[in-house]
Amino acid sequence: MTNKPIYDELQGKFRAHFGRYPEVVAYAPGRIEVLGNHTDYNEGFVFSAAIQFGTFFAVAKSVSMGCRLVAGDLMREVTFSADDVKPPPFGYPLSKGGSDTWQNYVKGTFAGLAERKPPAHGFDGMFLGNVPLGSGLSSSAALEMSTGIALAKLYNIATDAVMLAKIGQNAEHTFVGCKCGLLDQISSLAGQENRLVKTDFRSVSYETVNMGAEACFLLCDTRTKHALADGAYNRLRESCEQAAAHFARVLRHPVNAIRDVSMTEWAIYKRGLPEDVANHAAHPIGENERVLKGAKLLSEGNLAGFGAVMFDSHESSRVLFGNSCAELDAVVDAAKKIPGVLGARLSGGGFGGSAVVLVHSRDVETASAALASAYAATFNTPCDVSVIKPAAGAYLV
């Protein structure tokens, strides 16, 4: 079992708190984004991977409509009624105060399931995981997907991966206030050991691609905490939507999303867009092209070429999209100078969090030490460097 010590701890805490063992336990991993940044909500392409860190959600039926939900790390409990689960007040600031905001991920997922089948009873639930918070590894999606799988089983609600992913996404939109795409949820559900997940977010279809045994990833957590619900993520998404509407007016073919615009068309027809909006749009346009190029390089076994595309991706984030930061740039700049490193880029929404670094397996130790040392020399504080290997996706324990 993945992360069995966490599972055992959760079982013990659940029994101590509720006086019984859970009836259902589900697990879902976090994810790294390997290539394809902010393309999911633009109907584009992404390379990602589930990781070996995740979240367990344990649950048992209640004899009433009451629900008791506990965050296992904090041992804090919130209560609500299963037949009265509503989003928090409009404008609720997830990242700026509020009480026990973690509950909204669970309540939003539960509400999405309840739309399919109204609940006949409440539940006692507890979750516990080891995905580092704020590191860009999507602890939120791990919580949503473990919640969704466990509660779907408890309430006997038929689901599939795409449905669960969309329920989790809607929870983020309506209960959290972050207009995310489907990347995090799909990655958590579809992961496989030693394989990357390549997703087409127009058709919401995915396949897994062999990465090979010669390479793995280093995750460099800068400890710069980010919160995507503070509006920055949403503003970037709005720029992409504004640009898509512009290109739909000026191009001679249908444009339903930025995916339908090529870099050549962007260069020729961007006139009329504010400069920042045009630059923001250029990033996902280029990312789509980089993912398709990366897929070809992987099929040829060209890891060095794939790594070079990762470096290009980060530069686009830094220069065009503006979702990098000094800490992430320092990691990527250092990575370019370290033997054995093939590529590096920020992973996830940006504005802090983690950078993902592609390395030859034989160079893991030396590259890890060099990255940590370079970061400490720049910021006088260490960054956490851990080895990441693509892992299996979510499952019912």
Protein backbone atom coordinates (compact mmCIF):
# COMPACT_ATOMS: atom_id res chain seq x y z
CA MET A 1 0.00 0.00 0.00
CA THR A 2 1.17 3.51 -0.82
CA ASN A 3 2.04 5.56 2.28
CA LYS A 4 0.95 2.85 4.72
CA PRO A 5 2.23 4.74 7.81
CA ILE A 6 -0.20 7.58 6.98
CA TYR A 7 -3.01 5.07 6.51
CA ASP A 8 -2.27 3.42 9.85
CA GLU A 9 -2.15 6.78 11.62
CA LEU A 10 -5.48 7.77 10.09
CA GLN A 11 -7.10 4.50 11.16
CA GLY A 12 -5.93 5.04 14.73
CA LYS A 13 -7.05 8.66 14.86
CA PHE A 14 -10.41 7.83 13.32
CA ARG A 15 -11.12 5.13 15.90
CA ALA A 16 -9.96 7.33 18.79
CA HIS A 17 -12.11 10.26 17.65
CA PHE A 18 -15.28 8.50 16.48
CA GLY A 19 -15.13 5.33 18.58
CA ARG A 20 -15.18 2.99 15.56
CA TYR A 21 -13.26 2.12 12.45
CA PRO A 22 -14.13 3.68 9.08
CA GLU A 23 -16.29 1.76 6.62
CA VAL A 24 -14.54 3.17 3.54
CA VAL A 25 -11.05 4.55 2.92
CA ALA A 26 -9.80 6.04 -0.35
CA TYR A 27 -6.42 7.41 -1.40
CA ALA A 28 -5.46 10.00 -4.01
CA PRO A 29 -1.99 11.35 -4.85
CA GLY A 30 -0.77 14.84 -5.55
CA ARG A 31 0.78 15.62 -8.90
CA ILE A 32 3.58 17.37 -10.68
CA GLU A 33 3.03 19.30 -13.86
CA VAL A 34 5.85 18.39 -16.21
CA LEU A 35 4.97 20.38 -19.34
CA GLY A 36 1.94 22.42 -20.39
CA ASN A 37 1.35 25.30 -18.00
CA HIS A 38 -2.12 26.89 -17.71
CA THR A 39 -3.24 25.00 -20.81
CA ASP A 40 -5.90 22.84 -19.18
CA TYR A 41 -8.59 25.53 -18.95
CA ASN A 42 -7.61 26.66 -22.46
CA GLU A 43 -8.61 23.25 -23.86
CA GLY A 44 -4.97 22.37 -24.51
CA PHE A 45 -2.43 19.65 -23.78
CA VAL A 46 -0.49 18.80 -20.61
CA PHE A 47 2.15 16.34 -19.47
CA SER A 48 1.81 15.55 -15.77
CA ALA A 49 2.40 12.74 -13.32
CA ALA A 50 0.86 11.48 -10.11
CA ILE A 51 3.42 11.40 -7.31
CA GLN A 52 4.20 9.23 -4.29
CA PHE A 53 2.67 11.72 -1.82
CA GLY A 54 -1.07 11.79 -1.27
CA THR A 55 -4.13 11.97 0.98
CA PHE A 56 -6.33 9.33 2.57
CA PHE A 57 -10.00 10.00 3.28
CA ALA A 58 -11.80 7.71 5.76
CA VAL A 59 -15.54 7.73 6.30
CA ALA A 60 -18.41 5.91 7.99
CA LYS A 61 -22.20 6.36 7.89
CA SER A 62 -23.92 8.53 10.45
CA VAL A 63 -27.26 7.58 11.99
CA SER A 64 -28.52 11.10 11.34
CA MET A 65 -28.20 13.70 8.59
CA GLY A 66 -25.39 15.31 10.55
CA CYS A 67 -21.83 15.27 9.17
CA ARG A 68 -18.70 15.48 11.29
CA LEU A 69 -15.53 16.24 9.34
CA VAL A 70 -12.06 16.20 10.88
CA ALA A 71 -8.70 17.37 9.49
CA GLY A 72 -6.47 14.60 10.81
CA ASP A 73 -3.30 16.69 11.00
CA LEU A 74 -4.97 19.43 13.06
CA MET A 75 -7.57 17.21 14.76
CA ARG A 76 -10.07 19.99 14.19
CA GLU A 77 -13.72 19.12 13.60
CA VAL A 78 -16.42 20.96 11.68
CA THR A 79 -20.07 19.93 11.48
CA PHE A 80 -22.80 20.46 8.92
CA SER A 81 -25.97 18.81 7.64
CA ALA A 82 -25.82 16.47 4.65
CA ASP A 83 -28.98 17.99 3.20
CA ASP A 84 -27.83 21.61 3.52
CA VAL A 85 -24.36 21.94 1.99
CA LYS A 86 -23.91 25.37 0.42
CA PRO A 87 -20.93 27.37 -0.88
CA PRO A 88 -19.48 29.96 1.51
CA PRO A 89 -20.58 33.58 1.04
CA PHE A 90 -19.66 35.23 -2.26
CA GLY A 91 -16.13 36.57 -2.25
CA TYR A 92 -15.10 34.32 0.63
CA PRO A 93 -11.31 34.83 0.90
CA LEU A 94 -9.77 31.36 1.12
CA SER A 95 -6.24 32.71 1.29
CA LYS A 96 -6.94 35.66 3.59
CA GLY A 97 -8.34 34.38 6.81
CA GLY A 98 -11.59 32.60 7.40
CA SER A 99 -12.08 29.60 9.63
CA ASP A 100 -11.16 26.02 8.71
CA THR A 101 -11.17 26.74 4.99
CA TRP A 102 -10.00 23.17 4.22
CA GLN A 103 -13.58 22.03 4.73
CA ASN A 104 -14.68 23.70 1.49
CA TYR A 105 -12.80 21.20 -0.69
CA VAL A 106 -14.63 18.32 0.98
CA LYS A 107 -18.02 20.04 1.15
CA GLY A 108 -17.79 21.11 -2.49
CA THR A 109 -17.00 17.55 -3.59
CA PHE A 110 -19.80 16.15 -1.43
CA ALA A 111 -22.24 18.70 -2.89
CA GLY A 112 -21.31 17.60 -6.41
CA LEU A 113 -21.98 13.97 -5.57
CA ALA A 114 -25.24 14.87 -3.82
CA GLU A 115 -26.50 16.41 -7.07
CA ARG A 116 -26.31 12.92 -8.60
CA LYS A 117 -28.02 11.22 -5.67
CA PRO A 118 -29.45 13.07 -2.66
CA PRO A 119 -27.93 11.72 0.57
CA ALA A 120 -30.11 9.64 2.89
CA HIS A 121 -27.77 10.06 5.86
CA GLY A 122 -24.76 11.99 7.06
CA PHE A 123 -21.22 10.78 7.64
CA ASP A 124 -18.25 10.86 9.99
CA GLY A 125 -15.13 11.64 7.97
CA MET A 126 -11.45 12.30 8.51
CA PHE A 127 -8.57 12.93 6.12
CA LEU A 128 -4.81 12.81 6.48
CA GLY A 129 -2.01 13.07 3.97
CA ASN A 130 1.59 13.99 3.30
CA VAL A 131 1.39 16.28 0.26
CA PRO A 132 3.31 19.43 1.28
CA LEU A 133 0.85 22.31 1.48
CA GLY A 134 1.48 25.31 -0.76
CA SER A 135 4.25 23.56 -2.67
CA GLY A 136 2.45 23.39 -6.01
CA LEU A 137 1.74 19.64 -5.78
CA SER A 138 -2.04 20.04 -5.58
CA SER A 139 -2.85 18.84 -2.11
CA SER A 140 -6.32 20.23 -2.84
CA ALA A 141 -7.00 17.83 -5.73
CA ALA A 142 -5.65 14.92 -3.68
CA LEU A 143 -8.19 15.79 -0.99
CA GLU A 144 -11.03 16.25 -3.49
CA MET A 145 -10.38 12.99 -5.31
CA SER A 146 -9.91 10.87 -2.17
CA THR A 147 -13.11 12.46 -0.82
CA GLY A 148 -14.97 11.78 -4.05
CA ILE A 149 -13.96 8.13 -4.30
CA ALA A 150 -14.72 7.42 -0.64
CA LEU A 151 -18.09 9.19 -0.54
CA ALA A 152 -19.20 7.75 -3.89
CA LYS A 153 -18.60 4.29 -2.41
CA LEU A 154 -20.31 5.11 0.90
CA TYR A 155 -23.42 6.52 -0.83
CA ASN A 156 -23.39 4.02 -3.71
CA ILE A 157 -23.09 6.70 -6.40
CA ALA A 158 -21.84 5.55 -9.81
CA THR A 159 -18.96 7.70 -11.08
CA ASP A 160 -16.09 7.64 -13.55
CA ALA A 161 -12.76 9.46 -13.66
CA VAL A 162 -13.93 12.36 -15.81
CA MET A 163 -17.06 12.87 -13.69
CA LEU A 164 -15.05 12.88 -10.45
CA ALA A 165 -12.52 15.28 -11.93
CA LYS A 166 -15.27 17.70 -12.97
CA ILE A 167 -16.90 17.46 -9.53
CA GLY A 168 -13.56 18.38 -7.95
CA GLN A 169 -13.07 21.23 -10.39
CA ASN A 170 -16.53 22.59 -9.64
CA ALA A 171 -15.79 22.41 -5.92
CA GLU A 172 -12.79 24.67 -6.53
CA HIS A 173 -14.88 27.07 -8.59
CA THR A 174 -17.93 27.36 -6.33
CA PHE A 175 -16.70 26.53 -2.82
CA VAL A 176 -13.12 27.84 -2.99
CA GLY A 177 -13.19 30.62 -5.55
CA CYS A 178 -10.38 29.36 -7.79
CA LYS A 179 -11.28 28.95 -11.47
CA CYS A 180 -8.89 26.04 -12.03
CA GLY A 181 -8.87 23.64 -14.95
CA LEU A 182 -9.00 19.85 -14.73
CA LEU A 183 -5.27 19.14 -14.71
CA ASP A 184 -4.84 18.40 -11.02
CA GLN A 185 -7.83 16.11 -10.69
CA ILE A 186 -7.16 14.13 -13.89
CA SER A 187 -3.50 13.69 -12.96
CA SER A 188 -4.42 12.40 -9.51
CA LEU A 189 -6.83 9.86 -10.97
CA ALA A 190 -4.96 8.70 -14.08
CA GLY A 191 -1.38 8.32 -12.87
CA GLN A 192 0.66 5.16 -13.42
CA GLU A 193 4.04 4.13 -12.08
CA ASN A 194 6.97 5.30 -14.21
CA ARG A 195 4.68 6.90 -16.78
CA LEU A 196 3.61 10.46 -17.56
CA VAL A 197 -0.02 11.37 -18.16
CA LYS A 198 -0.62 13.20 -21.45
CA THR A 199 -4.06 14.82 -21.40
CA ASP A 200 -6.09 16.51 -24.12
CA PHE A 201 -8.35 18.88 -22.24
CA ARG A 202 -10.65 19.55 -25.17
CA SER A 203 -11.85 15.96 -25.35
CA VAL A 204 -10.88 15.32 -21.70
CA SER A 205 -9.10 12.18 -22.83
CA TYR A 206 -5.72 10.96 -21.67
CA GLU A 207 -3.02 8.40 -22.23
CA THR A 208 0.09 7.42 -20.32
CA VAL A 209 3.54 7.70 -21.87
CA ASN A 210 6.62 5.78 -20.78
CA MET A 211 9.29 8.12 -19.42
CA GLY A 212 12.00 5.45 -19.37
CA ALA A 213 14.17 4.23 -16.54
CA GLU A 214 17.10 6.57 -17.19
CA ALA A 215 15.54 9.66 -15.64
CA CYS A 216 13.49 10.86 -12.69
CA PHE A 217 12.45 14.20 -11.24
CA LEU A 218 13.71 16.29 -8.38
CA LEU A 219 11.17 18.50 -6.72
CA CYS A 220 12.58 21.71 -5.27
CA ASP A 221 10.11 23.20 -2.80
CA THR A 222 11.08 26.83 -2.33
CA ARG A 223 8.87 27.10 0.77
CA THR A 224 7.36 30.17 -0.83
CA LYS A 225 3.71 29.54 -0.16
CA HIS A 226 1.24 30.43 -2.84
CA ALA A 227 -2.52 30.73 -2.78
CA LEU A 228 -4.20 30.67 -6.18
CA ALA A 229 -7.52 31.90 -4.85
CA ASP A 230 -6.12 35.38 -4.17
CA GLY A 231 -7.12 36.40 -7.68
CA ALA A 232 -3.85 36.11 -9.61
CA TYR A 233 -4.77 32.76 -11.15
CA ASN A 234 -8.24 34.00 -12.07
CA ARG A 235 -6.85 37.17 -13.67
CA LEU A 236 -4.53 35.14 -15.90
CA ARG A 237 -7.42 32.95 -16.94
CA GLU A 238 -9.46 36.04 -17.78
CA SER A 239 -6.61 37.30 -20.00
CA CYS A 240 -6.66 34.04 -21.95
CA GLU A 241 -10.44 34.25 -22.38
CA GLN A 242 -10.17 37.87 -23.54
CA ALA A 243 -7.50 36.90 -26.07
CA ALA A 244 -9.54 33.95 -27.34
CA ALA A 245 -12.50 36.26 -27.97
CA HIS A 246 -10.22 38.65 -29.87
CA PHE A 247 -8.79 35.93 -32.11
CA ALA A 248 -12.27 34.54 -32.73
CA ARG A 249 -13.14 37.92 -34.25
CA VAL A 250 -10.05 38.38 -36.42
CA LEU A 251 -9.17 34.88 -37.61
CA ARG A 252 -10.92 33.15 -40.49
CA HIS A 253 -11.42 29.85 -38.72
CA PRO A 254 -13.35 28.98 -35.55
CA VAL A 255 -11.63 29.83 -32.27
CA ASN A 256 -13.28 28.31 -29.24
CA ALA A 257 -10.22 28.63 -27.01
CA ILE A 258 -6.58 29.70 -27.14
CA ARG A 259 -5.74 26.16 -28.27
CA ASP A 260 -7.12 27.07 -31.70
CA VAL A 261 -4.50 29.80 -32.22
CA SER A 262 -0.98 29.11 -33.48
CA MET A 263 2.08 31.12 -32.54
CA THR A 264 2.26 32.38 -36.14
CA GLU A 265 -1.33 33.62 -35.95
CA TRP A 266 -0.65 35.17 -32.55
CA ALA A 267 2.29 37.13 -33.97
CA ILE A 268 0.32 38.38 -36.97
CA TYR A 269 -3.07 39.10 -35.37
CA LYS A 270 -2.31 40.14 -31.78
CA ARG A 271 -2.69 43.82 -32.65
CA GLY A 272 -5.64 45.26 -30.76
CA LEU A 273 -4.94 43.36 -27.57
CA PRO A 274 -3.40 45.07 -24.53
CA GLU A 275 0.26 44.11 -24.35
CA ASP A 276 -0.09 42.17 -21.10
CA VAL A 277 -3.09 40.22 -22.39
CA ALA A 278 -1.27 39.37 -25.62
CA ASN A 279 1.76 38.14 -23.68
CA HIS A 280 -0.40 36.11 -21.32
CA ALA A 281 -2.06 34.44 -24.31
CA ALA A 282 1.27 33.63 -25.95
CA HIS A 283 2.25 31.41 -23.03
CA PRO A 284 -0.42 28.69 -23.32
CA ILE A 285 -0.24 28.88 -27.11
CA GLY A 286 3.47 28.08 -26.93
CA GLU A 287 2.91 25.49 -24.21
CA ASN A 288 0.54 23.49 -26.40
CA GLU A 289 3.16 23.36 -29.11
CA ARG A 290 5.82 22.38 -26.57
CA VAL A 291 3.74 19.47 -25.21
CA LEU A 292 3.24 18.04 -28.70
CA LYS A 293 6.94 18.48 -29.44
CA GLY A 294 7.79 16.86 -26.10
CA ALA A 295 5.62 13.84 -26.90
CA LYS A 296 7.55 13.31 -30.12
CA LEU A 297 10.88 13.65 -28.31
CA LEU A 298 9.86 11.09 -25.68
CA SER A 299 8.75 8.65 -28.37
CA GLU A 300 12.26 8.96 -29.83
CA GLY A 301 13.88 8.47 -26.41
CA ASN A 302 15.34 11.98 -26.56
CA LEU A 303 15.33 12.98 -22.89
CA ALA A 304 17.82 15.79 -23.43
CA GLY A 305 15.53 17.34 -26.03
CA PHE A 306 12.54 16.97 -23.72
CA GLY A 307 14.50 18.68 -20.94
CA ALA A 308 15.38 21.58 -23.21
CA VAL A 309 11.67 22.10 -23.89
CA MET A 310 11.10 22.22 -20.11
CA PHE A 311 13.64 25.05 -19.84
CA ASP A 312 11.82 26.89 -22.66
CA SER A 313 8.54 26.44 -20.81
CA HIS A 314 9.87 28.09 -17.67
CA GLU A 315 11.27 31.03 -19.63
CA SER A 316 7.83 31.55 -21.16
CA SER A 317 6.28 31.53 -17.68
CA ARG A 318 8.84 34.05 -16.48
CA VAL A 319 8.79 36.46 -19.42
CA LEU A 320 5.31 36.19 -20.91
CA PHE A 321 2.93 34.87 -18.27
CA GLY A 322 4.39 36.42 -15.14
CA ASN A 323 3.60 33.48 -12.86
CA SER A 324 7.14 32.73 -11.78
CA CYS A 325 9.03 34.38 -8.91
CA ALA A 326 12.63 35.01 -7.83
CA GLU A 327 12.81 31.76 -5.87
CA LEU A 328 11.63 29.58 -8.76
CA ASP A 329 13.87 31.42 -11.22
CA ALA A 330 16.86 30.80 -8.94
CA VAL A 331 16.22 27.05 -8.95
CA VAL A 332 15.90 26.90 -12.72
CA ASP A 333 18.97 29.08 -13.28
CA ALA A 334 21.00 26.87 -10.95
CA ALA A 335 19.72 23.72 -12.66
CA LYS A 336 21.06 24.88 -16.02
CA LYS A 337 24.61 24.76 -14.62
CA ILE A 338 24.49 21.37 -12.89
CA PRO A 339 25.84 18.27 -14.67
CA GLY A 340 23.22 15.58 -15.09
CA VAL A 341 20.27 18.00 -15.13
CA LEU A 342 18.27 17.76 -18.35
CA GLY A 343 15.54 20.35 -17.77
CA ALA A 344 13.68 22.38 -15.17
CA ARG A 345 10.60 24.56 -14.83
CA LEU A 346 8.02 25.71 -12.33
CA SER A 347 5.28 23.19 -11.64
CA GLY A 348 1.65 24.14 -11.23
CA GLY A 349 -0.07 27.49 -10.96
CA GLY A 350 3.11 29.36 -10.11
CA PHE A 351 3.59 32.40 -7.85
CA GLY A 352 5.76 30.27 -5.57
CA GLY A 353 5.71 26.62 -4.66
CA SER A 354 7.98 24.16 -6.41
CA ALA A 355 10.16 23.67 -9.45
CA VAL A 356 10.44 20.27 -11.09
CA VAL A 357 13.86 19.21 -12.37
CA LEU A 358 14.50 16.37 -14.83
CA VAL A 359 17.72 14.49 -14.08
CA HIS A 360 19.52 11.29 -15.00
CA SER A 361 18.85 8.74 -12.27
CA ARG A 362 22.57 8.26 -11.73
CA ASP A 363 23.00 11.95 -10.89
CA VAL A 364 20.22 12.31 -8.30
CA GLU A 365 22.43 12.71 -5.24
CA THR A 366 24.93 15.15 -6.70
CA ALA A 367 22.25 17.23 -8.44
CA SER A 368 20.12 17.37 -5.27
CA ALA A 369 23.03 18.61 -3.20
CA ALA A 370 24.03 21.18 -5.81
CA LEU A 371 20.49 22.56 -6.10
CA ALA A 372 20.07 22.86 -2.34
CA SER A 373 23.47 24.53 -1.99
CA ALA A 374 22.85 27.02 -4.79
CA TYR A 375 19.47 28.00 -3.37
CA ALA A 376 20.85 28.45 0.15
CA ALA A 377 23.67 30.62 -1.18
CA THR A 378 21.16 32.93 -2.87
CA PHE A 379 18.46 33.17 -0.20
CA ASN A 380 20.34 32.20 2.95
CA THR A 381 17.77 29.47 3.60
CA PRO A 382 17.50 25.94 2.23
CA CYS A 383 14.93 24.60 -0.17
CA ASP A 384 13.57 21.09 0.23
CA VAL A 385 14.75 18.77 -2.55
CA SER A 386 13.05 15.39 -2.91
CA VAL A 387 13.07 12.64 -5.51
CA ILE A 388 9.80 12.25 -7.40
CA LYS A 389 8.90 9.18 -9.40
CA PRO A 390 5.64 8.95 -11.34
CA ALA A 391 3.25 6.91 -9.19
CA ALA A 392 -0.10 5.15 -9.36
CA GLY A 393 -3.27 7.20 -9.32
CA ALA A 394 -6.19 7.30 -6.88
CA TYR A 395 -7.86 4.14 -5.63
CA LEU A 396 -10.29 2.68 -3.12
CA VAL A 397 -8.31 1.05 -0.31
